[in-house]
Structure formats: C-alpha cells, structure tokens
Tab-separated table of C-alpha atoms in Angstrom:
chain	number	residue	atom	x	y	z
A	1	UNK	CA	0.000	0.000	0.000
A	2	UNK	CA	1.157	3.417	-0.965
A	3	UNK	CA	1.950	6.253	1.879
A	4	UNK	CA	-0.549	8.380	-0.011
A	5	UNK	CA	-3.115	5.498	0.441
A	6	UNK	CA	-2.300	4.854	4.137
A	7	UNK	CA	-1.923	8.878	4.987
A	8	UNK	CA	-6.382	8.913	3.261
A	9	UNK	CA	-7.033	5.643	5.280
A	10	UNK	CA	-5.219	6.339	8.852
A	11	UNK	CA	-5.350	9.955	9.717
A	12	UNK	CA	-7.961	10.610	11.453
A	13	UNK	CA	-8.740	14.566	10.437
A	14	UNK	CA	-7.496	16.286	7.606
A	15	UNK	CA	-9.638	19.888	8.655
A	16	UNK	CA	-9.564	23.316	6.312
A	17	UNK	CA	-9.346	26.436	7.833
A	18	UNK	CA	-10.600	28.968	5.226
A	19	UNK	CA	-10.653	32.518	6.217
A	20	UNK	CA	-13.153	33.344	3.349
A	21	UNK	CA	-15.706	31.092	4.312
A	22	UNK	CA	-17.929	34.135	5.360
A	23	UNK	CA	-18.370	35.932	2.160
A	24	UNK	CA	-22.267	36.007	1.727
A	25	UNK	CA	-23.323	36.189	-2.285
A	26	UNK	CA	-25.533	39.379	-3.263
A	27	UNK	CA	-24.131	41.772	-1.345
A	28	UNK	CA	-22.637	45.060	-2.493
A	29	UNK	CA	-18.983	44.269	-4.135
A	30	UNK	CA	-19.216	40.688	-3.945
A	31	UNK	CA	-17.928	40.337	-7.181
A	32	UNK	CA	-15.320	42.542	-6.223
A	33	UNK	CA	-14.326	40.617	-3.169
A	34	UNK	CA	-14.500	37.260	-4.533
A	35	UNK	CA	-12.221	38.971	-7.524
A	36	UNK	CA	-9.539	39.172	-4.762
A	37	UNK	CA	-10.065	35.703	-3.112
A	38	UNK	CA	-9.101	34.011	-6.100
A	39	UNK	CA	-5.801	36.460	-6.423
A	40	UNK	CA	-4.727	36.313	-2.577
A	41	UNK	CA	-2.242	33.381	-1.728
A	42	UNK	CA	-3.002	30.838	0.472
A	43	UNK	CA	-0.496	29.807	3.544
A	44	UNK	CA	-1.115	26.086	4.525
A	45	UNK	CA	-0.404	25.046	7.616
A	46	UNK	CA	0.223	21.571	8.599
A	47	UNK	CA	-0.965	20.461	12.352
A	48	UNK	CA	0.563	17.319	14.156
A	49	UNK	CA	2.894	15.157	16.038
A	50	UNK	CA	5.669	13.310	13.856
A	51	UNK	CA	4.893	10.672	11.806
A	52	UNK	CA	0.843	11.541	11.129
A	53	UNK	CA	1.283	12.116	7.374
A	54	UNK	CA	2.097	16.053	7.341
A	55	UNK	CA	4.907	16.065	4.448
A	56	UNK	CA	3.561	13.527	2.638
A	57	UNK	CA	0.465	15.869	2.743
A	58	UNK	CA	2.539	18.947	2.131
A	59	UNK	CA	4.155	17.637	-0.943
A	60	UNK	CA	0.625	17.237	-2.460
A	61	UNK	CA	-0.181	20.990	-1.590
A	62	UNK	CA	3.041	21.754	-3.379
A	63	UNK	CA	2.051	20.306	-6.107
A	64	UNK	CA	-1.919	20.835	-6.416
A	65	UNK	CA	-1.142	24.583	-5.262
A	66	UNK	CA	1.533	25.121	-6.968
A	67	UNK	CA	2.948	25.983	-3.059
A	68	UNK	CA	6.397	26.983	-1.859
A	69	UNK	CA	6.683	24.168	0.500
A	70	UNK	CA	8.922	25.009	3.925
A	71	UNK	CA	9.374	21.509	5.412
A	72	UNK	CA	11.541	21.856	8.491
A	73	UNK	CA	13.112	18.601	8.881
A	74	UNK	CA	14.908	18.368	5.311
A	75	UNK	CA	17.136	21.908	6.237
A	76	UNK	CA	18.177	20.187	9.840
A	77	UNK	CA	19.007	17.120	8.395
A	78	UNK	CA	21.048	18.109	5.876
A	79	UNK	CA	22.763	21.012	8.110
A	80	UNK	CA	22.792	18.718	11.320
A	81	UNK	CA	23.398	15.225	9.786
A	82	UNK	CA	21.918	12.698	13.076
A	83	UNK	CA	21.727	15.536	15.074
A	84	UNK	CA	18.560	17.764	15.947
A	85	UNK	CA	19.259	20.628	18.392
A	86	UNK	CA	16.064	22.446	19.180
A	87	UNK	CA	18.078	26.132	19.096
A	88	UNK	CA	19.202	25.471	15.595
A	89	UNK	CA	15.408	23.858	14.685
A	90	UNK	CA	14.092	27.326	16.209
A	91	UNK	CA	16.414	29.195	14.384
A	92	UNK	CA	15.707	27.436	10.920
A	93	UNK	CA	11.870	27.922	11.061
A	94	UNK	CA	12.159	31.320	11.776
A	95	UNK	CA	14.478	31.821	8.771
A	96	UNK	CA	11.765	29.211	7.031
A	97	UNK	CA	8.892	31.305	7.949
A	98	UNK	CA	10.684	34.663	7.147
A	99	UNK	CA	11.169	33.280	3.909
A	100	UNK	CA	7.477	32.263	3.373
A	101	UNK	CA	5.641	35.577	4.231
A	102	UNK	CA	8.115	37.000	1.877
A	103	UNK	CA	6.515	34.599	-0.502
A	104	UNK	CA	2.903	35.157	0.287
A	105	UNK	CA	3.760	39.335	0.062
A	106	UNK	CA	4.825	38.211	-3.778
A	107	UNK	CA	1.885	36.446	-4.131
A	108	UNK	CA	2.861	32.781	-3.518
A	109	UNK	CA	1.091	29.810	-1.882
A	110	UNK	CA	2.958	28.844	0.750
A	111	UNK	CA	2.993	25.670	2.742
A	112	UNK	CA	4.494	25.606	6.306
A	113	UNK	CA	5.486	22.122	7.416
A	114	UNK	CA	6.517	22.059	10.977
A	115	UNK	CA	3.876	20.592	12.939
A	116	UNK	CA	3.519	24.099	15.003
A	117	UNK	CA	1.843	21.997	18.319
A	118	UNK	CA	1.309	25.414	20.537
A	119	UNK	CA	-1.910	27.611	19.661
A	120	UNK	CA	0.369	30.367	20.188
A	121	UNK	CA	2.565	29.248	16.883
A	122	UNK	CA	-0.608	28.930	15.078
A	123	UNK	CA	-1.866	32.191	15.931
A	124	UNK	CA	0.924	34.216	14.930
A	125	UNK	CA	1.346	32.883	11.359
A	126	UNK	CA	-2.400	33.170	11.347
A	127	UNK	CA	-1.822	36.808	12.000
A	128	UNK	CA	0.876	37.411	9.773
A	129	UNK	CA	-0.605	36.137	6.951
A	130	UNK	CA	-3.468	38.153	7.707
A	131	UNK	CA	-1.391	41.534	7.829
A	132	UNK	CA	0.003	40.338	4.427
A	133	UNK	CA	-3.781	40.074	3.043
A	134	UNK	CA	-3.672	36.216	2.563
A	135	UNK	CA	-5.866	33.562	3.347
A	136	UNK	CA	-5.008	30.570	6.003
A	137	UNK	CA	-5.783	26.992	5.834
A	138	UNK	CA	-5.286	24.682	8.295
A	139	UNK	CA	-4.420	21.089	8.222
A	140	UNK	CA	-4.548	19.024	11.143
A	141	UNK	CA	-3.583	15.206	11.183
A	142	UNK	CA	-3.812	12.720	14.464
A	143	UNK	CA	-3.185	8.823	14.549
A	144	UNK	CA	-3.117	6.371	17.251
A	145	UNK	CA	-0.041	6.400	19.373
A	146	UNK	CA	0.304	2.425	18.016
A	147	UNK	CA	-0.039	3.654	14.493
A	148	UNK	CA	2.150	6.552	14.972
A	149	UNK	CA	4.735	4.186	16.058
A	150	UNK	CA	4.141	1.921	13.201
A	151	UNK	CA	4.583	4.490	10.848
A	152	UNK	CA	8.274	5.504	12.648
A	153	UNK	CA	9.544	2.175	12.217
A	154	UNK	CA	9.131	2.040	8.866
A	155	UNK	CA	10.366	5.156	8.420
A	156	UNK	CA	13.454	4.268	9.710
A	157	UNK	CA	13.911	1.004	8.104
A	158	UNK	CA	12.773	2.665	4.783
A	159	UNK	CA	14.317	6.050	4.890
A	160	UNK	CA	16.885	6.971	7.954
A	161	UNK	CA	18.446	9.662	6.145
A	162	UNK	CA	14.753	11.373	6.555
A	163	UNK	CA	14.039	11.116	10.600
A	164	UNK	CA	15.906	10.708	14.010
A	165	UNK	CA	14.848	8.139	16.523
A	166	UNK	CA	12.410	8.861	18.919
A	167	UNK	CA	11.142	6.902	21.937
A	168	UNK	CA	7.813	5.619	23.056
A	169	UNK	CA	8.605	8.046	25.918
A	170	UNK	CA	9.435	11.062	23.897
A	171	UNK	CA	6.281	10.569	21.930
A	172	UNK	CA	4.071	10.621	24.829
A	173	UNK	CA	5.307	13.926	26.332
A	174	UNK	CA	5.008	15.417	22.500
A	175	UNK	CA	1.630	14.270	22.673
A	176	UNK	CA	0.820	15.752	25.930
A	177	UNK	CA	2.520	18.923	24.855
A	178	UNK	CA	0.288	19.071	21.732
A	179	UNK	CA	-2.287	22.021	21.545
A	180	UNK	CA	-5.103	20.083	19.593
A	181	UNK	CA	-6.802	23.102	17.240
A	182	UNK	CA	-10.058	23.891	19.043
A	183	UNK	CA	-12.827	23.229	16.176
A	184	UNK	CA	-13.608	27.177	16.150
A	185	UNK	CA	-9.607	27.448	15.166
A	186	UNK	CA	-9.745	24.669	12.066
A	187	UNK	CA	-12.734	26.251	10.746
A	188	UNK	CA	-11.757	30.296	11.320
A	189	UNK	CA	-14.840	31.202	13.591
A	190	UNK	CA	-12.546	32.045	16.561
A	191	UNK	CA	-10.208	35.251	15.714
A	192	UNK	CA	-6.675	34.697	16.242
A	193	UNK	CA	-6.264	35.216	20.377
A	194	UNK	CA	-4.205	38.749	21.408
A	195	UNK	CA	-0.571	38.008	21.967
A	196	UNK	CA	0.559	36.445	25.065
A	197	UNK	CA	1.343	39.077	27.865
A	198	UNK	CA	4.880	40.711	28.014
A	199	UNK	CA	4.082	41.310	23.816
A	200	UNK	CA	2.833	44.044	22.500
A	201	UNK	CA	1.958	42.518	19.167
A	202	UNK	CA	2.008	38.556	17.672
A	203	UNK	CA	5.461	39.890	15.609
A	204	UNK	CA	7.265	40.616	19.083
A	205	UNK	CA	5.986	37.057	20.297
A	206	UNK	CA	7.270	35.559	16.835
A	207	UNK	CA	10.376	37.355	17.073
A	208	UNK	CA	11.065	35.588	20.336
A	209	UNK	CA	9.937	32.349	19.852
A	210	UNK	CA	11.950	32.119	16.220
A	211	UNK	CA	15.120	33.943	16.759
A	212	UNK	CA	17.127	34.704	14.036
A	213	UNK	CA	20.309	33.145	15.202
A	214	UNK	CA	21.116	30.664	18.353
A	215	UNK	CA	21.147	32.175	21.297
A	216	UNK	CA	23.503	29.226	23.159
A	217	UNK	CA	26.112	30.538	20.452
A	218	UNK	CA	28.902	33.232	22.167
C-alpha cells in the first residue's frame, strides 16, 4: 500500500481552515471581493505530532497549489546530519517562515510544514498572513499512538536519512505537549487570540519564539 493510500485511510482529520468562508453572495462588491479571493495566496499550515502524514500531505499541496513548500526537517538534516538541536530547529523555522511571508507578500502559496503543536505558533502565522492580506488553511492530522509508532519504524527502516529516533517516551510527552486546534480554530470562527502578555503585538511574540540566530552561540 502506498503512503498516499495509508496517509487517506489512517489519519484521522485532515480539517480546512478557510478565512473566506464568510463571504455572503448578493451583497454590495461581492464580485469585487471574490475577484480578490481568487488572487490572494493561500499559507497552509500543517498540524501534528511526527509521523501523522504532514509532508507527505505537504508535498501534495506543493504540487496541487503550486505551493512553496517550507518543510523543516529536510534543512536540519542536511545542516545537522543525526543531530537535531532544538536552538538550531528554532532558528531554521524562523528563517523558514521569514522566507514564506516573503513569498505570500509576492503572491505565492505557501505551505508551512513544521507541525507548530502550541496555539500560540498557530496564531501568529495566522496573524501574519493576515497583515500580508492572505488567506489561512489549516491542516490538522492525528493517529493512534500504536499507528504513529508503526509508521516511525518504517520510516526508519525505509528512509533513515529522513528522521531521528524517537522513543515511546518522547512521543508521549510530545503528545501531551500538543495544543489540539479547538474546532472554532480549524474552521476560522474564533479570531486569532491577542498576543501572550509581556508582547505588544504577535510579531514581538514571533520574534522571540523564532530567533534569528542561536542564542547558546557566544
């Protein structure tokens, strides 16, 4: 069986965010604003733990889209080889995410594939696109725990060069760590929250939690 086929038949939510969903026919300038809809890029955001299906979801966006696709994994690996240290990963999705609402401001689909696991992450790319005038779509993917694992072994039996190992252990406190999008979040009828408190604005907050270079570096 194909990944493709296994991604449609085990995840258990693939869930679309559109921020345009509201647009109500016969209204003054309808035409006008569903003129724009079809001009404004589209960021797509992929939602999960490792090993749910995400980039082999993102590559289809990339293609179907005709997406920029940011996948954060393939820059670590082949900058870090077997090694993954989280102040480098932060570092590289800023840089990754800089790079994308540059793309969106030209007009590009983009597709961020990180998992982003905290609201807060969410919210602040939801944001930024917004202040860029682009739509948001969000992608959320879930398996079991058993067929998460499944998944990782044969990822690493198939393809080490793609993943690092990870424990039964280290999956369970990703899992617990995991900000599930609230159903008002997937479907844009909640507005993105106000910035956590000690930021002004969701750029400060994304400014701090992406830095642009390692801060364990003299």
């Amino acid at each position: 069986m194909s990944e493709q086929v296994e991604l449609e038949q085990q995840h258990a939510d693939v869930i679309v965010h559109n921020d345009d969903a509201r647009c109500q026919p016969g209204r003054s300038g309808h035409a006008d604003r569903m003129a724009s809809v079809l001009t404004r890029p589209t960021l797509f955001l992929t939602v999960g733990l490792p090993c749910t299906g995400k980039t082999t979801a993102a590559r289809r966006i990339e293609v179907e889209q005709k997406a920029l696709r940011l996948t954060k994994d393939e820059w670590v690996k082949a900058l870090y080889g077997v090694e993954n240290p989280p102040a480098a990963s932060d570092v590289i999705e800023g840089r990754l995410i800089e790079i994308g609402l540059r793309a969106l401001e030209l007009g590009t689909n983009v597709v961020i594939d990180f998992g982003l696991w905290s609201r807060d992450e969410r919210s602040a790319l939801r944001q930024a696109a917004a202040d860029l005038g682009a739509r948001v779509e969000l992608r959320y993917f879930e398996l079991t725990p058993a067929e998460q694992r499944v998944r990782l072994d044969q990822r690493q039996a198939d393809a080490p060069h793609t993943t690092w190992p990870m424990s039964d252990e280290e999956l369970a406190d990703w899992a617990a760590r995991m900000d599930i999008p609230t159903p008002g979040e997937l479907d844009g009828s909640e507005p993105v929250d106000d910035p956590p408190a000690g930021f002004a604005t969701w750029n400060d907050w994304r400014a701090d939690r992406w830095p642009p270079s390692r801060r364990d570096l003299p």
